[in-house]
Amino acid sequence: MTARKKVLVFRELPDDQLARLEAAHDVKVANPKLPTQRDAFHAALAEVQGMIGSSYPVDAALLVAAPKLEVISSVSVGVDNYALDALQARGIMLCHTPGVLDETVADTVFALLMATSRRVVELANLVREGRWDKNIGEDLFGFDVHGKTLGLLGFGRIGQAIARRAALGFGMPVRYHARRPVDLATQAPELQGKALHTALDAMLAESDFVVAMLPLSASTRGMIDADLFAQMKPGAIFINGGRGATVNEDDLLAALDSGQLLAAGLDVFAKEPLPMASALRTHPRVTPLPHIGSATHETRHAMAELATTNLLRALAGERPAAVYDTAAV
Ligand SMILES: NC(=O)C1=CN([C@@H]2O[C@H](COP(=O)(O)OP(=O)(O)OC[C@H]3O[C@@H](n4cnc5c(N)ncnc54)[C@H](O)[C@@H]3O)[C@@H](O)[C@H]2O)C=CC1
Ligand SMILES: O=C(O)C(=O)CO
């Protein structure tokens, strides 16, 4: 039996997963985002060997305050909140939750594709506000999704789940740009002949919808800028389901205002929650969502369960299923 260790949980965890942790270890729950719990969080850092978190940034200074830390288990697949080089230098293991959220995030991205192209929010508001007083005319028509070309920036686990919906369900030709081509024969045979690795400029020029599904890293920060928007097909729709800071938001607004982009569907923003002053909040051709890509009951539970299992395994000296390779940055 593993010796009991000290664990700090600094995000919400379902009761059944908290119970699994408490059965094996001494657990402190403290949310550093709540002023009433911030002191408890900082006090606990000095003692903990394991942590479960997600959206609170774990930077190098915070790690200095946690000298006994062996493992962090994140309830997320994205790891941009963690100081990866400091974790690597200290030999602290980082676990995350790849795979269990792919289909749910792909559903959210498709909701944004449908909402932007068919003007769902705008037209629902027209009905709600009692402005549906005649047959809808051309000025309120949308554009088809089926049969249109989809360009994917990022073609990993989630990008491929989006491509399956597009190619197999909506008859959409798919082009993708990623760090390297994917061997579809072994990884996604159902997409063979349907999703093509394409040079970035050609992909942008050919796509009716450009969907970004990129992690945030030094190479992707600010990558989607005026230069990329200018290369997109005039009247394209842009969707971001990855991370907000991969986009230059001023350039995005300029592309919307010039008419280069027809619309944007955004689940993620450079600063979250989206500041009241952001023009993206109220822009008539932006559909903004509050970072809900994976936010279903089923998937958030599956993520919490995987994160708990990862932490329990790591603290028991076993290899967890989903260790992030911090050396790969
Ligand atoms: N909106 C939401 O709620 C969610 C957002 N995400 C975000 O989506 C990201 C992607 O998740 P997965 O598909 O699981 O990751 P993944 O690691 O399987 O795929 C990442 C893809 O991005 C590509 N890529 C990375 N850097 C690139 C660059 N500089 N240029 C071109 N392509 C590049 C890779 O080649 C790969 O195709 C996560 O890291 C996270 O930030 C993930 C889950 C939910
Ligand atoms: O997992 C992630 O990276 C998210 O953004 C939330 O699911």
CSV table of C-alpha atoms and ligand atoms in Angstrom, one decimal:
chain,number,residue,atom,x,y,z
A,1,MET,CA,0.0,0.0,0.0
A,2,THR,CA,1.2,3.5,-0.9
A,3,ALA,CA,2.1,5.9,1.9
A,4,ARG,CA,-0.4,8.7,2.3
A,5,LYS,CA,0.8,11.9,0.7
A,6,LYS,CA,-0.4,15.5,0.7
A,7,VAL,CA,-2.5,16.6,-2.3
A,8,LEU,CA,-3.8,20.0,-3.1
A,9,VAL,CA,-7.0,20.3,-5.3
A,10,PHE,CA,-7.4,23.8,-6.6
A,11,ARG,CA,-10.4,23.4,-9.0
A,12,GLU,CA,-13.8,21.8,-8.7
A,13,LEU,CA,-13.7,18.0,-8.6
A,14,PRO,CA,-16.8,15.8,-8.6
A,15,ASP,CA,-17.6,14.2,-5.2
A,16,ASP,CA,-16.9,10.7,-6.4
A,17,GLN,CA,-13.4,11.6,-7.6
A,18,LEU,CA,-12.6,13.6,-4.5
A,19,ALA,CA,-13.6,10.5,-2.5
A,20,ARG,CA,-11.1,8.4,-4.5
A,21,LEU,CA,-8.3,10.9,-3.7
A,22,GLU,CA,-9.3,11.2,0.0
A,23,ALA,CA,-9.3,7.4,0.4
A,24,ALA,CA,-5.6,7.3,-0.5
A,25,HIS,CA,-4.2,10.7,0.5
A,26,ASP,CA,-4.6,13.7,2.7
A,27,VAL,CA,-6.4,16.2,0.5
A,28,LYS,CA,-6.7,20.0,0.9
A,29,VAL,CA,-9.2,21.7,-1.4
A,30,ALA,CA,-8.5,25.4,-1.9
A,31,ASN,CA,-9.4,27.6,-4.9
A,32,PRO,CA,-6.8,30.4,-5.3
A,33,LYS,CA,-9.3,32.4,-7.4
A,34,LEU,CA,-11.5,32.8,-4.4
A,35,PRO,CA,-10.2,35.6,-2.0
A,36,THR,CA,-11.4,33.5,1.0
A,37,GLN,CA,-9.3,30.5,0.0
A,38,ARG,CA,-6.2,32.1,-1.4
A,39,ASP,CA,-4.2,32.0,1.9
A,40,ALA,CA,-5.1,28.4,2.4
A,41,PHE,CA,-3.9,27.6,-1.1
A,42,HIS,CA,-0.6,29.3,-0.6
A,43,ALA,CA,-0.1,27.8,2.9
A,44,ALA,CA,-0.7,24.2,1.5
A,45,LEU,CA,1.9,24.6,-1.3
A,46,ALA,CA,4.8,24.2,1.1
A,47,GLU,CA,3.8,20.6,1.9
A,48,VAL,CA,2.1,19.1,-1.1
A,49,GLN,CA,3.5,16.2,-3.3
A,50,GLY,CA,0.6,16.2,-5.7
A,51,MET,CA,-1.8,18.8,-7.2
A,52,ILE,CA,-4.9,18.7,-9.3
A,53,GLY,CA,-5.7,21.9,-11.2
A,54,SER,CA,-6.5,23.4,-14.6
A,55,SER,CA,-7.2,27.1,-15.3
A,56,TYR,CA,-5.1,28.7,-12.6
A,57,PRO,CA,-1.6,29.5,-13.9
A,58,VAL,CA,1.2,27.5,-12.3
A,59,ASP,CA,4.2,29.6,-12.9
A,60,ALA,CA,7.9,29.3,-11.9
A,61,ALA,CA,7.4,31.4,-8.7
A,62,LEU,CA,4.5,29.2,-7.6
A,63,LEU,CA,6.6,26.1,-8.1
A,64,VAL,CA,9.4,27.6,-5.9
A,65,ALA,CA,6.7,27.7,-3.1
A,66,ALA,CA,6.1,24.0,-3.6
A,67,PRO,CA,9.4,22.4,-2.9
A,68,LYS,CA,8.1,18.8,-2.3
A,69,LEU,CA,5.9,18.7,-5.4
A,70,GLU,CA,6.3,15.5,-7.5
A,71,VAL,CA,3.3,15.6,-9.9
A,72,ILE,CA,0.6,18.0,-11.2
A,73,SER,CA,-2.5,16.5,-12.8
A,74,SER,CA,-4.4,18.9,-15.0
A,75,VAL,CA,-8.1,18.5,-15.7
A,76,SER,CA,-7.5,19.8,-19.3
A,77,VAL,CA,-5.7,18.6,-22.4
A,78,GLY,CA,-4.1,22.1,-23.0
A,79,VAL,CA,-1.1,22.7,-20.8
A,80,ASP,CA,-0.4,26.4,-21.5
A,81,ASN,CA,-1.1,27.3,-17.9
A,82,TYR,CA,2.0,25.5,-16.7
A,83,ALA,CA,5.6,26.7,-16.7
A,84,LEU,CA,6.8,23.7,-18.7
A,85,ASP,CA,10.5,24.5,-18.6
A,86,ALA,CA,10.4,24.9,-14.8
A,87,LEU,CA,8.6,21.6,-14.4
A,88,GLN,CA,11.2,20.0,-16.7
A,89,ALA,CA,14.1,21.5,-14.7
A,90,ARG,CA,12.6,20.2,-11.4
A,91,GLY,CA,11.6,16.8,-12.8
A,92,ILE,CA,8.0,17.4,-11.8
A,93,MET,CA,5.6,15.1,-13.8
A,94,LEU,CA,2.7,16.8,-15.6
A,95,CYS,CA,-0.4,14.8,-16.5
A,96,HIS,CA,-3.3,15.9,-18.7
A,97,THR,CA,-6.5,14.6,-20.2
A,98,PRO,CA,-6.1,13.9,-23.9
A,99,GLY,CA,-8.7,11.9,-25.9
A,100,VAL,CA,-11.7,11.9,-23.5
A,101,LEU,CA,-12.9,15.3,-24.7
A,102,ASP,CA,-12.3,15.1,-28.5
A,103,GLU,CA,-15.8,14.4,-29.6
A,104,THR,CA,-17.4,16.9,-27.3
A,105,VAL,CA,-15.1,19.7,-28.3
A,106,ALA,CA,-15.7,18.8,-32.0
A,107,ASP,CA,-19.5,19.1,-31.3
A,108,THR,CA,-18.9,22.6,-29.9
A,109,VAL,CA,-16.9,23.6,-32.9
A,110,PHE,CA,-19.7,22.4,-35.2
A,111,ALA,CA,-22.2,24.3,-33.1
A,112,LEU,CA,-20.2,27.4,-33.9
A,113,LEU,CA,-20.0,26.5,-37.6
A,114,MET,CA,-23.7,26.1,-37.8
A,115,ALA,CA,-24.5,29.2,-35.6
A,116,THR,CA,-22.3,31.5,-37.6
A,117,SER,CA,-23.3,30.4,-41.1
A,118,ARG,CA,-27.0,30.1,-40.4
A,119,ARG,CA,-27.1,33.2,-38.1
A,120,VAL,CA,-28.7,31.2,-35.3
A,121,VAL,CA,-28.2,33.6,-32.4
A,122,GLU,CA,-29.2,36.7,-34.4
A,123,LEU,CA,-32.4,35.1,-35.7
A,124,ALA,CA,-33.4,33.5,-32.4
A,125,ASN,CA,-33.1,37.0,-30.9
A,126,LEU,CA,-35.3,38.4,-33.7
A,127,VAL,CA,-38.1,36.0,-32.7
A,128,ARG,CA,-37.6,36.6,-29.0
A,129,GLU,CA,-37.7,40.3,-29.4
A,130,GLY,CA,-41.0,40.2,-31.4
A,131,ARG,CA,-39.4,41.4,-34.6
A,132,TRP,CA,-40.6,38.4,-36.7
A,133,ASP,CA,-43.3,40.3,-38.5
A,134,LYS,CA,-42.9,39.1,-42.1
A,135,ASN,CA,-41.3,36.3,-44.1
A,136,ILE,CA,-37.6,36.2,-43.8
A,137,GLY,CA,-36.0,37.8,-46.8
A,138,GLU,CA,-32.6,37.7,-48.5
A,139,ASP,CA,-31.1,40.2,-46.0
A,140,LEU,CA,-31.4,37.5,-43.3
A,141,PHE,CA,-30.4,34.4,-45.3
A,142,GLY,CA,-27.4,32.4,-44.2
A,143,PHE,CA,-25.0,30.3,-46.1
A,144,ASP,CA,-24.8,26.5,-46.5
A,145,VAL,CA,-22.4,24.4,-44.4
A,146,HIS,CA,-22.8,21.1,-46.2
A,147,GLY,CA,-20.5,20.7,-49.2
A,148,LYS,CA,-18.3,23.7,-48.3
A,149,THR,CA,-14.6,23.4,-47.9
A,150,LEU,CA,-13.2,23.2,-44.3
A,151,GLY,CA,-9.7,24.3,-43.5
A,152,LEU,CA,-8.2,23.1,-40.2
A,153,LEU,CA,-5.3,24.8,-38.5
A,154,GLY,CA,-4.1,22.0,-36.3
A,155,PHE,CA,-5.0,18.4,-37.1
A,156,GLY,CA,-4.5,16.5,-33.8
A,157,ARG,CA,-7.0,14.5,-31.8
A,158,ILE,CA,-9.7,17.2,-31.8
A,159,GLY,CA,-9.0,18.5,-35.3
A,160,GLN,CA,-9.5,14.9,-36.7
A,161,ALA,CA,-12.8,14.6,-34.8
A,162,ILE,CA,-13.9,17.8,-36.4
A,163,ALA,CA,-12.8,16.5,-39.8
A,164,ARG,CA,-14.8,13.3,-39.4
A,165,ARG,CA,-18.0,15.3,-38.8
A,166,ALA,CA,-17.3,17.6,-41.7
A,167,ALA,CA,-16.2,14.9,-44.3
A,168,LEU,CA,-18.5,12.0,-43.3
A,169,GLY,CA,-21.5,13.9,-42.1
A,170,PHE,CA,-21.6,17.1,-44.1
A,171,GLY,CA,-19.8,16.1,-47.3
A,172,MET,CA,-17.2,18.8,-46.8
A,173,PRO,CA,-13.8,18.5,-48.5
A,174,VAL,CA,-11.2,19.0,-45.7
A,175,ARG,CA,-7.8,20.7,-46.0
A,176,TYR,CA,-5.5,20.8,-43.0
A,177,HIS,CA,-2.3,22.5,-41.9
A,178,ALA,CA,-0.3,21.0,-39.0
A,179,ARG,CA,3.3,20.6,-38.0
A,180,ARG,CA,3.5,17.4,-40.0
A,181,PRO,CA,1.2,15.4,-42.2
A,182,VAL,CA,-0.8,12.7,-40.5
A,183,ASP,CA,-0.6,9.1,-41.8
A,184,LEU,CA,-4.3,8.7,-42.4
A,185,ALA,CA,-3.9,5.0,-43.4
A,186,THR,CA,-2.9,4.1,-39.8
A,187,GLN,CA,-4.4,6.9,-37.7
A,188,ALA,CA,-7.7,7.8,-39.4
A,189,PRO,CA,-8.5,5.5,-42.4
A,190,GLU,CA,-12.0,6.9,-42.6
A,191,LEU,CA,-10.5,10.3,-43.7
A,192,GLN,CA,-8.3,8.9,-46.5
A,193,GLY,CA,-8.9,10.8,-49.6
A,194,LYS,CA,-11.2,13.2,-47.7
A,195,ALA,CA,-8.7,15.2,-45.6
A,196,LEU,CA,-5.6,16.6,-47.4
A,197,HIS,CA,-2.5,18.0,-45.9
A,198,THR,CA,-2.2,21.4,-47.7
A,199,ALA,CA,0.3,24.2,-47.7
A,200,LEU,CA,-0.9,26.9,-45.4
A,201,ASP,CA,-1.5,29.6,-48.1
A,202,ALA,CA,-3.4,27.2,-50.3
A,203,MET,CA,-5.5,25.9,-47.4
A,204,LEU,CA,-6.4,29.5,-46.4
A,205,ALA,CA,-7.3,30.5,-50.0
A,206,GLU,CA,-9.5,27.5,-50.6
A,207,SER,CA,-11.5,27.2,-47.4
A,208,ASP,CA,-15.0,28.6,-46.8
A,209,PHE,CA,-14.5,27.9,-43.1
A,210,VAL,CA,-11.1,28.1,-41.3
A,211,VAL,CA,-11.1,26.4,-37.9
A,212,ALA,CA,-8.2,26.8,-35.5
A,213,MET,CA,-7.7,23.9,-33.2
A,214,LEU,CA,-4.1,24.7,-32.0
A,215,PRO,CA,-2.4,24.4,-28.7
A,216,LEU,CA,-0.9,27.7,-27.3
A,217,SER,CA,2.9,27.6,-27.5
A,218,ALA,CA,5.7,29.9,-28.4
A,219,SER,CA,5.2,28.9,-32.1
A,220,THR,CA,1.5,29.5,-32.2
A,221,ARG,CA,1.1,32.6,-30.0
A,222,GLY,CA,-0.3,35.4,-32.2
A,223,MET,CA,0.1,33.1,-35.3
A,224,ILE,CA,-3.3,33.9,-36.7
A,225,ASP,CA,-2.8,37.6,-37.6
A,226,ALA,CA,-3.6,40.1,-40.4
A,227,ASP,CA,-1.3,38.3,-42.8
A,228,LEU,CA,-3.3,35.0,-42.4
A,229,PHE,CA,-6.7,36.7,-42.5
A,230,ALA,CA,-5.7,38.5,-45.7
A,231,GLN,CA,-4.9,35.1,-47.3
A,232,MET,CA,-8.3,33.7,-46.5
A,233,LYS,CA,-11.1,33.6,-49.1
A,234,PRO,CA,-13.1,36.8,-49.0
A,235,GLY,CA,-16.2,36.1,-47.0
A,236,ALA,CA,-14.7,33.2,-45.1
A,237,ILE,CA,-16.0,32.2,-41.6
A,238,PHE,CA,-13.3,31.9,-38.9
A,239,ILE,CA,-13.8,29.6,-35.9
A,240,ASN,CA,-11.4,29.3,-32.9
A,241,GLY,CA,-11.8,26.3,-30.6
A,242,GLY,CA,-8.2,26.1,-29.5
A,243,ARG,CA,-6.7,28.9,-27.5
A,244,GLY,CA,-7.5,32.6,-27.7
A,245,ALA,CA,-3.9,33.9,-27.7
A,246,THR,CA,-3.1,32.1,-31.0
A,247,VAL,CA,-5.1,34.9,-32.6
A,248,ASN,CA,-4.3,38.6,-32.8
A,249,GLU,CA,-7.7,39.8,-31.8
A,250,ASP,CA,-7.2,43.4,-33.1
A,251,ASP,CA,-6.4,41.9,-36.5
A,252,LEU,CA,-9.5,39.6,-36.3
A,253,LEU,CA,-11.7,42.6,-35.6
A,254,ALA,CA,-10.1,44.5,-38.5
A,255,ALA,CA,-10.8,41.5,-40.8
A,256,LEU,CA,-14.4,41.4,-39.7
A,257,ASP,CA,-14.9,45.2,-40.2
A,258,SER,CA,-13.3,45.2,-43.6
A,259,GLY,CA,-15.7,42.4,-44.8
A,260,GLN,CA,-12.7,40.1,-45.4
A,261,LEU,CA,-14.3,37.7,-42.9
A,262,LEU,CA,-18.1,37.2,-42.9
A,263,ALA,CA,-18.2,36.0,-39.3
A,264,ALA,CA,-16.3,34.5,-36.4
A,265,GLY,CA,-17.3,31.9,-33.9
A,266,LEU,CA,-15.1,32.0,-30.8
A,267,ASP,CA,-15.0,29.7,-27.8
A,268,VAL,CA,-11.7,31.0,-26.5
A,269,PHE,CA,-10.2,34.5,-26.0
A,270,ALA,CA,-6.7,35.9,-25.3
A,271,LYS,CA,-8.1,37.0,-21.9
A,272,GLU,CA,-10.8,35.0,-20.1
A,273,PRO,CA,-13.4,35.8,-18.9
A,274,LEU,CA,-13.7,38.1,-21.9
A,275,PRO,CA,-13.3,41.7,-20.7
A,276,MET,CA,-16.4,43.9,-20.9
A,277,ALA,CA,-14.5,46.4,-23.0
A,278,SER,CA,-13.6,43.8,-25.7
A,279,ALA,CA,-15.3,44.7,-29.0
A,280,LEU,CA,-15.5,40.9,-29.7
A,281,ARG,CA,-18.2,40.7,-26.9
A,282,THR,CA,-20.8,42.7,-28.8
A,283,HIS,CA,-19.7,42.6,-32.5
A,284,PRO,CA,-22.8,41.7,-34.5
A,285,ARG,CA,-20.9,39.1,-36.6
A,286,VAL,CA,-19.2,37.4,-33.7
A,287,THR,CA,-20.7,34.4,-31.9
A,288,PRO,CA,-18.8,34.3,-28.5
A,289,LEU,CA,-19.0,31.3,-26.2
A,290,PRO,CA,-17.5,31.2,-22.6
A,291,HIS,CA,-14.9,28.5,-23.2
A,292,ILE,CA,-17.3,25.6,-23.1
A,293,GLY,CA,-15.6,23.3,-25.6
A,294,SER,CA,-15.6,20.3,-23.2
A,295,ALA,CA,-18.3,21.5,-20.8
A,296,THR,CA,-20.8,18.7,-20.8
A,297,HIS,CA,-21.7,16.6,-17.7
A,298,GLU,CA,-20.4,13.4,-19.3
A,299,THR,CA,-17.1,14.8,-20.6
A,300,ARG,CA,-16.1,17.0,-17.6
A,301,HIS,CA,-16.7,13.9,-15.4
A,302,ALA,CA,-14.5,11.8,-17.7
A,303,MET,CA,-11.8,14.4,-17.6
A,304,ALA,CA,-11.9,14.6,-13.8
A,305,GLU,CA,-11.8,10.8,-13.6
A,306,LEU,CA,-8.8,10.6,-15.9
A,307,ALA,CA,-7.0,13.4,-14.0
A,308,THR,CA,-7.7,11.6,-10.6
A,309,THR,CA,-6.5,8.2,-12.0
A,310,ASN,CA,-3.3,9.9,-13.4
A,311,LEU,CA,-2.5,11.5,-10.0
A,312,LEU,CA,-3.2,8.3,-8.0
A,313,ARG,CA,-1.0,6.3,-10.4
A,314,ALA,CA,1.8,8.8,-10.3
A,315,LEU,CA,1.8,9.1,-6.5
A,316,ALA,CA,1.9,5.2,-6.3
A,317,GLY,CA,5.1,5.2,-8.4
A,318,GLU,CA,3.3,3.8,-11.5
A,319,ARG,CA,3.3,5.4,-15.0
A,320,PRO,CA,0.0,7.2,-15.6
A,321,ALA,CA,-1.8,6.8,-18.9
A,322,ALA,CA,-1.5,10.5,-19.9
A,323,VAL,CA,1.8,12.1,-19.1
A,324,TYR,CA,2.7,15.3,-21.0
A,325,ASP,CA,6.2,15.3,-22.3
A,326,THR,CA,7.5,18.6,-20.9
A,327,ALA,CA,10.8,18.0,-22.7
A,328,ALA,CA,9.1,18.3,-26.0
A,329,VAL,CA,8.7,22.2,-25.8
B,1,LIG,N1,-12.2,25.2,-26.3
B,1,LIG,C1,-11.9,24.2,-25.4
B,1,LIG,O1,-12.7,24.0,-24.5
B,1,LIG,C2,-10.8,23.3,-25.6
B,1,LIG,C3,-9.6,23.7,-26.2
B,1,LIG,N2,-8.6,22.8,-26.4
B,1,LIG,C4,-7.3,23.3,-27.0
B,1,LIG,O2,-7.1,22.5,-28.2
B,1,LIG,C5,-5.8,22.2,-28.3
B,1,LIG,C6,-5.6,21.0,-29.2
B,1,LIG,O3,-6.0,19.8,-28.6
B,1,LIG,P1,-5.6,18.4,-29.2
B,1,LIG,O4,-6.3,18.2,-30.6
B,1,LIG,O5,-5.9,17.3,-28.2
B,1,LIG,O6,-4.0,18.5,-29.4
B,1,LIG,P2,-3.0,17.7,-30.3
B,1,LIG,O7,-1.7,17.8,-29.7
B,1,LIG,O8,-3.6,16.3,-30.6
B,1,LIG,O9,-3.1,18.5,-31.7
B,1,LIG,C7,-2.4,19.7,-31.9
B,1,LIG,C8,-2.3,20.0,-33.4
B,1,LIG,O10,-1.8,21.3,-33.6
B,1,LIG,C9,-0.7,21.2,-34.5
B,1,LIG,N3,0.3,22.3,-34.2
B,1,LIG,C10,0.9,22.6,-33.1
B,1,LIG,N4,1.8,23.6,-33.2
B,1,LIG,C11,1.6,24.0,-34.5
B,1,LIG,C12,2.2,25.0,-35.3
B,1,LIG,N5,3.1,25.9,-34.8
B,1,LIG,N6,1.8,25.1,-36.6
B,1,LIG,C13,0.9,24.3,-37.1
B,1,LIG,N7,0.3,23.3,-36.4
B,1,LIG,C14,0.7,23.2,-35.2
B,1,LIG,C15,-0.1,19.8,-34.3
B,1,LIG,O11,0.7,19.5,-35.4
B,1,LIG,C16,-1.4,19.0,-34.2
B,1,LIG,O12,-1.9,18.7,-35.4
B,1,LIG,C17,-5.4,22.0,-26.9
B,1,LIG,O13,-4.0,22.1,-26.7
B,1,LIG,C18,-6.1,23.1,-26.1
B,1,LIG,O14,-5.4,24.2,-26.0
B,1,LIG,C19,-8.7,21.5,-26.0
B,1,LIG,C20,-9.8,21.1,-25.4
B,1,LIG,C21,-11.0,21.9,-25.1
B,2,LIG,O1,-8.9,20.8,-21.9
B,2,LIG,C1,-8.7,21.9,-22.3
B,2,LIG,O2,-7.6,22.3,-22.7
B,2,LIG,C2,-9.7,23.0,-22.2
B,2,LIG,O3,-9.6,24.0,-22.8
B,2,LIG,C3,-11.0,22.7,-21.5
B,2,LIG,O4,-11.5,21.5,-21.8
